[in-house]
PDB file of C-alpha atoms in Angstrom:
ATOM      1  CA  MET A 155       0.000   0.000   0.000  1.00 63.00           C
ATOM      2  CA  ASP A 156       1.261   3.468  -0.871  1.00 73.00           C
ATOM      3  CA  ALA A 157       2.221   5.611   2.099  1.00 79.00           C
ATOM      4  CA  LEU A 158       2.083   9.017   0.368  1.00 84.00           C
ATOM      5  CA  TYR A 159       0.913  10.138  -3.050  1.00 88.00           C
ATOM      6  CA  PRO A 160      -0.427  13.242  -4.834  1.00 92.00           C
ATOM      7  CA  ARG A 161      -4.061  13.637  -5.822  1.00 93.00           C
ATOM      8  CA  VAL A 162      -5.162  16.216  -8.397  1.00 93.00           C
ATOM      9  CA  LEU A 163      -8.560  17.806  -7.713  1.00 92.00           C
ATOM     10  CA  ALA A 164     -10.341  18.237 -11.037  1.00 91.00           C
ATOM     11  CA  SER A 165     -13.197  20.562 -11.927  1.00 89.00           C
ATOM     12  CA  ARG A 166     -13.325  19.135 -15.466  1.00 91.00           C
ATOM     13  CA  PHE A 167     -12.849  15.472 -14.605  1.00 94.00           C
ATOM     14  CA  ALA A 168     -13.314  13.921 -18.072  1.00 95.00           C
ATOM     15  CA  GLU A 169     -10.906  16.355 -19.739  1.00 94.00           C
ATOM     16  CA  CYS A 170      -8.324  15.952 -16.968  1.00 94.00           C
ATOM     17  CA  PHE A 171      -8.709  12.175 -17.096  1.00 95.00           C
ATOM     18  CA  ARG A 172      -7.920  12.121 -20.822  1.00 94.00           C
ATOM     19  CA  PHE A 173      -4.953  14.473 -20.297  1.00 89.00           C
ATOM     20  CA  TYR A 174      -3.372  12.488 -17.448  1.00 93.00           C
ATOM     21  CA  ASP A 175      -4.216   9.095 -18.945  1.00 94.00           C
ATOM     22  CA  GLY A 176      -2.391   9.986 -22.149  1.00 92.00           C
ATOM     23  CA  LEU A 177       0.545  11.627 -20.417  1.00 85.00           C
ATOM     24  CA  LEU A 178       1.019   9.027 -17.707  1.00 90.00           C
ATOM     25  CA  THR A 179       0.534   5.922 -19.849  1.00 92.00           C
ATOM     26  CA  ALA A 180       2.319   7.068 -23.023  1.00 88.00           C
ATOM     27  CA  VAL A 181       5.143   9.068 -21.475  1.00 78.00           C
ATOM     28  CA  ALA A 182       5.638   8.108 -17.813  1.00 83.00           C
ATOM     29  CA  GLY A 183       5.109   4.349 -18.171  1.00 88.00           C
ATOM     30  CA  ALA A 184       2.227   4.233 -15.692  1.00 92.00           C
ATOM     31  CA  SER A 185      -0.899   2.086 -15.981  1.00 97.00           C
ATOM     32  CA  LEU A 186      -4.476   3.010 -15.200  1.00 98.00           C
ATOM     33  CA  VAL A 187      -5.432   0.945 -12.146  1.00 97.00           C
ATOM     34  CA  LYS A 188      -8.917   2.235 -11.374  1.00 97.00           C
ATOM     35  CA  GLY A 189     -11.492   4.579 -12.857  1.00 98.00           C
ATOM     36  CA  ASP A 190     -12.428   6.076 -16.181  1.00 98.00           C
ATOM     37  CA  GLU A 191     -13.357   9.469 -17.591  1.00 96.00           C
ATOM     38  CA  ALA A 192     -16.827   9.308 -15.989  1.00 97.00           C
ATOM     39  CA  GLY A 193     -15.158   9.770 -12.585  1.00 97.00           C
ATOM     40  CA  PRO A 194     -15.280  10.661  -9.806  1.00 96.00           C
ATOM     41  CA  TYR A 195     -11.933   8.899  -9.146  1.00 97.00           C
ATOM     42  CA  ALA A 196      -9.061   7.382 -11.100  1.00 97.00           C
ATOM     43  CA  ASN A 197      -5.517   6.351 -10.264  1.00 96.00           C
ATOM     44  CA  TRP A 198      -2.369   5.359 -12.119  1.00 96.00           C
ATOM     45  CA  ASP A 199       0.524   3.242 -10.820  1.00 95.00           C
ATOM     46  CA  ARG A 200       3.984   2.376 -12.096  1.00 92.00           C
ATOM     47  CA  ASP A 201       5.708  -0.771 -10.846  1.00 93.00           C
ATOM     48  CA  GLY A 202       3.011  -1.235  -8.201  1.00 91.00           C
ATOM     49  CA  GLU A 203       3.458   2.240  -6.689  1.00 91.00           C
ATOM     50  CA  ALA A 204       1.064   5.160  -6.971  1.00 92.00           C
ATOM     51  CA  VAL A 205       2.000   7.847  -9.473  1.00 91.00           C
ATOM     52  CA  LEU A 206      -1.118  10.025  -9.342  1.00 93.00           C
ATOM     53  CA  ALA A 207      -4.772   9.956  -8.376  1.00 95.00           C
ATOM     54  CA  LEU A 208      -7.463  12.180  -9.875  1.00 95.00           C
ATOM     55  CA  LEU A 209     -10.556  13.163  -7.884  1.00 95.00           C
ATOM     56  CA  ASP A 210     -13.630  15.185  -8.764  1.00 94.00           C
ATOM     57  CA  ARG A 211     -13.380  18.509  -6.914  1.00 91.00           C
ATOM     58  CA  GLU A 212     -17.130  18.843  -6.244  1.00 92.00           C
ATOM     59  CA  MET A 213     -17.315  15.351  -4.738  1.00 92.00           C
ATOM     60  CA  LEU A 214     -14.506  16.167  -2.316  1.00 91.00           C
ATOM     61  CA  ALA A 215     -16.157  19.483  -1.416  1.00 91.00           C
ATOM     62  CA  ARG A 216     -19.336  17.587  -0.500  1.00 91.00           C
ATOM     63  CA  VAL A 217     -17.392  15.063   1.591  1.00 88.00           C
ATOM     64  CA  THR A 218     -15.285  17.600   3.490  1.00 87.00           C
ATOM     65  CA  GLY A 219     -17.741  20.488   3.660  1.00 87.00           C
ATOM     66  CA  ILE A 220     -15.050  22.950   2.537  1.00 80.00           C
ATOM     67  CA  ALA A 221     -15.169  25.271  -0.455  1.00 78.00           C
ATOM     68  CA  LEU A 222     -12.449  24.163  -2.841  1.00 70.00           C
ATOM     69  CA  GLY A 223     -12.787  26.825  -5.517  1.00 61.00           C
ATOM     70  CA  THR A 224     -12.903  26.310  -9.268  1.00 46.00           C
ATOM     71  CA  ALA A 225     -10.534  26.215 -12.203  1.00 40.00           C
ATOM     72  CA  SER A 226     -10.997  29.979 -12.555  1.00 38.00           C
ATOM     73  CA  GLY A 227      -9.673  30.528  -9.034  1.00 38.00           C
ATOM     74  CA  GLY A 228     -12.949  31.195  -7.235  1.00 37.00           C
ATOM     75  CA  GLY A 229     -13.891  29.891  -3.825  1.00 38.00           C
ATOM     76  CA  SER A 230     -12.401  30.376  -0.418  1.00 38.00           C
ATOM     77  CA  GLY A 231     -10.256  27.247  -0.240  1.00 38.00           C
ATOM     78  CA  GLY A 232     -11.373  26.536   3.317  1.00 39.00           C
ATOM     79  CA  GLU A 233     -10.592  28.229   6.583  1.00 40.00           C
ATOM     80  CA  SER A 234      -6.917  28.854   5.950  1.00 39.00           C
ATOM     81  CA  GLY A 235      -6.391  27.761   2.342  1.00 41.00           C
ATOM     82  CA  GLY A 236      -6.767  31.260   0.981  1.00 43.00           C
ATOM     83  CA  GLY A 237      -7.157  30.126  -2.621  1.00 50.00           C
ATOM     84  CA  ARG A 238      -7.826  27.328  -5.029  1.00 69.00           C
ATOM     85  CA  ASP A 239      -6.894  23.824  -3.971  1.00 83.00           C
ATOM     86  CA  GLY A 240      -5.487  22.097  -7.018  1.00 87.00           C
ATOM     87  CA  THR A 241      -3.780  19.183  -5.333  1.00 89.00           C
ATOM     88  CA  MET A 242      -3.976  17.254  -2.110  1.00 91.00           C
ATOM     89  CA  LEU A 243      -1.417  14.961  -0.533  1.00 90.00           C
ATOM     90  CA  VAL A 244      -2.818  11.666   0.728  1.00 91.00           C
ATOM     91  CA  LEU A 245      -1.116   9.924   3.653  1.00 88.00           C
ATOM     92  CA  THR A 246      -1.987   6.317   4.543  1.00 87.00           C
ATOM     93  CA  VAL A 247      -1.687   5.598   8.275  1.00 87.00           C
ATOM     94  CA  ASP A 248      -2.739   2.913  10.760  1.00 90.00           C
ATOM     95  CA  ASP A 249      -4.772   5.218  13.042  1.00 93.00           C
ATOM     96  CA  VAL A 250      -6.561   8.178  11.435  1.00 94.00           C
ATOM     97  CA  GLY A 251      -7.685   9.641  14.769  1.00 95.00           C
ATOM     98  CA  ARG A 252      -4.181   9.630  16.209  1.00 91.00           C
ATOM     99  CA  ALA A 253      -2.717  11.074  12.996  1.00 91.00           C
ATOM    100  CA  ALA A 254      -5.267  13.915  12.996  1.00 93.00           C
ATOM    101  CA  ALA A 255      -4.476  14.678  16.653  1.00 92.00           C
ATOM    102  CA  VAL A 256      -0.722  14.718  15.985  1.00 90.00           C
ATOM    103  CA  ALA A 257      -1.225  16.965  12.946  1.00 89.00           C
ATOM    104  CA  ALA A 258      -3.382  19.406  14.948  1.00 91.00           C
ATOM    105  CA  ALA A 259      -0.833  19.457  17.796  1.00 91.00           C
ATOM    106  CA  GLY A 260       1.843  20.220  15.192  1.00 87.00           C
ATOM    107  CA  GLY A 261       0.074  23.367  14.010  1.00 87.00           C
ATOM    108  CA  GLY A 262      -2.333  21.970  11.412  1.00 88.00           C
ATOM    109  CA  SER A 263      -6.092  22.385  11.395  1.00 91.00           C
ATOM    110  CA  VAL A 264      -8.704  19.658  11.032  1.00 93.00           C
ATOM    111  CA  VAL A 265     -11.266  20.651   8.378  1.00 93.00           C
ATOM    112  CA  ALA A 266     -13.125  17.321   8.299  1.00 95.00           C
ATOM    113  CA  PRO A 267     -12.698  15.104  11.391  1.00 96.00           C
ATOM    114  CA  PRO A 268     -11.995  11.361  11.263  1.00 97.00           C
ATOM    115  CA  VAL A 269     -14.940   9.418   9.891  1.00 97.00           C
ATOM    116  CA  ALA A 270     -15.672   5.993   8.383  1.00 97.00           C
ATOM    117  CA  ARG A 271     -16.076   6.046   4.591  1.00 96.00           C
ATOM    118  CA  PRO A 272     -17.435   2.590   3.697  1.00 96.00           C
ATOM    119  CA  GLU A 273     -18.445   3.907   0.253  1.00 93.00           C
ATOM    120  CA  TRP A 274     -14.691   4.230  -0.487  1.00 91.00           C
ATOM    121  CA  GLY A 275     -13.790   0.816   0.944  1.00 93.00           C
ATOM    122  CA  PRO A 276     -15.253  -1.442   3.645  1.00 96.00           C
ATOM    123  CA  THR A 277     -12.735  -0.367   6.307  1.00 97.00           C
ATOM    124  CA  CYS A 278     -11.795   3.086   4.983  1.00 96.00           C
ATOM    125  CA  ARG A 279     -11.504   6.005   7.438  1.00 97.00           C
ATOM    126  CA  THR A 280     -10.417   9.521   6.520  1.00 97.00           C
ATOM    127  CA  ALA A 281      -9.750  12.944   7.982  1.00 96.00           C
ATOM    128  CA  HIS A 282      -8.978  16.107   6.027  1.00 95.00           C
ATOM    129  CA  LEU A 283      -6.500  18.660   7.341  1.00 92.00           C
ATOM    130  CA  ARG A 284      -4.612  21.774   6.386  1.00 90.00           C
ATOM    131  CA  ASP A 285      -0.949  22.183   7.202  1.00 86.00           C
ATOM    132  CA  PRO A 286       0.190  25.484   8.759  1.00 81.00           C
ATOM    133  CA  ASP A 287       0.623  26.959   5.269  1.00 74.00           C
ATOM    134  CA  GLY A 288      -2.938  26.014   4.229  1.00 84.00           C
ATOM    135  CA  ASN A 289      -2.137  22.984   2.024  1.00 83.00           C
ATOM    136  CA  LEU A 290      -4.817  20.276   1.944  1.00 91.00           C
ATOM    137  CA  LEU A 291      -4.008  16.772   3.232  1.00 91.00           C
ATOM    138  CA  GLU A 292      -6.109  13.615   3.494  1.00 92.00           C
ATOM    139  CA  ILE A 293      -5.194  11.096   6.187  1.00 92.00           C
ATOM    140  CA  GLN A 294      -6.598   7.654   5.386  1.00 94.00           C
ATOM    141  CA  SER A 295      -6.589   4.074   6.604  1.00 94.00           C
ATOM    142  CA  TYR A 296      -7.903   0.861   5.034  1.00 90.00           C
TER     143      TYR A 296
END
């Protein structure tokens, strides 16, 4: 399982899917592992390791309850984001609650507390945070 990987938040999922699918498969040697241009999620791996994941921006906004902005730069970006979130780092951990507490103690802010997400996987739990500079991070466990 991948410990850390980037996720692009897409307003125009189908167009971004075609762009990244072509670039990653034809140039970077990655393979599409999950998803298609209908969305809301797709990911590409190379040699069994994550290269990139693509996620529909509106779906994530509904899940987290934070305004993520649009391709034109609108939206608040959450409490401390101050702009458009275009990417999000995803960190896989054993204990989402503990990771969120450590992140908050280290100066981050929890924007969506730890919660079970069985629609993403039977044992999936996530929390969404911002680092002290406002960058978006998802903590997840499976």
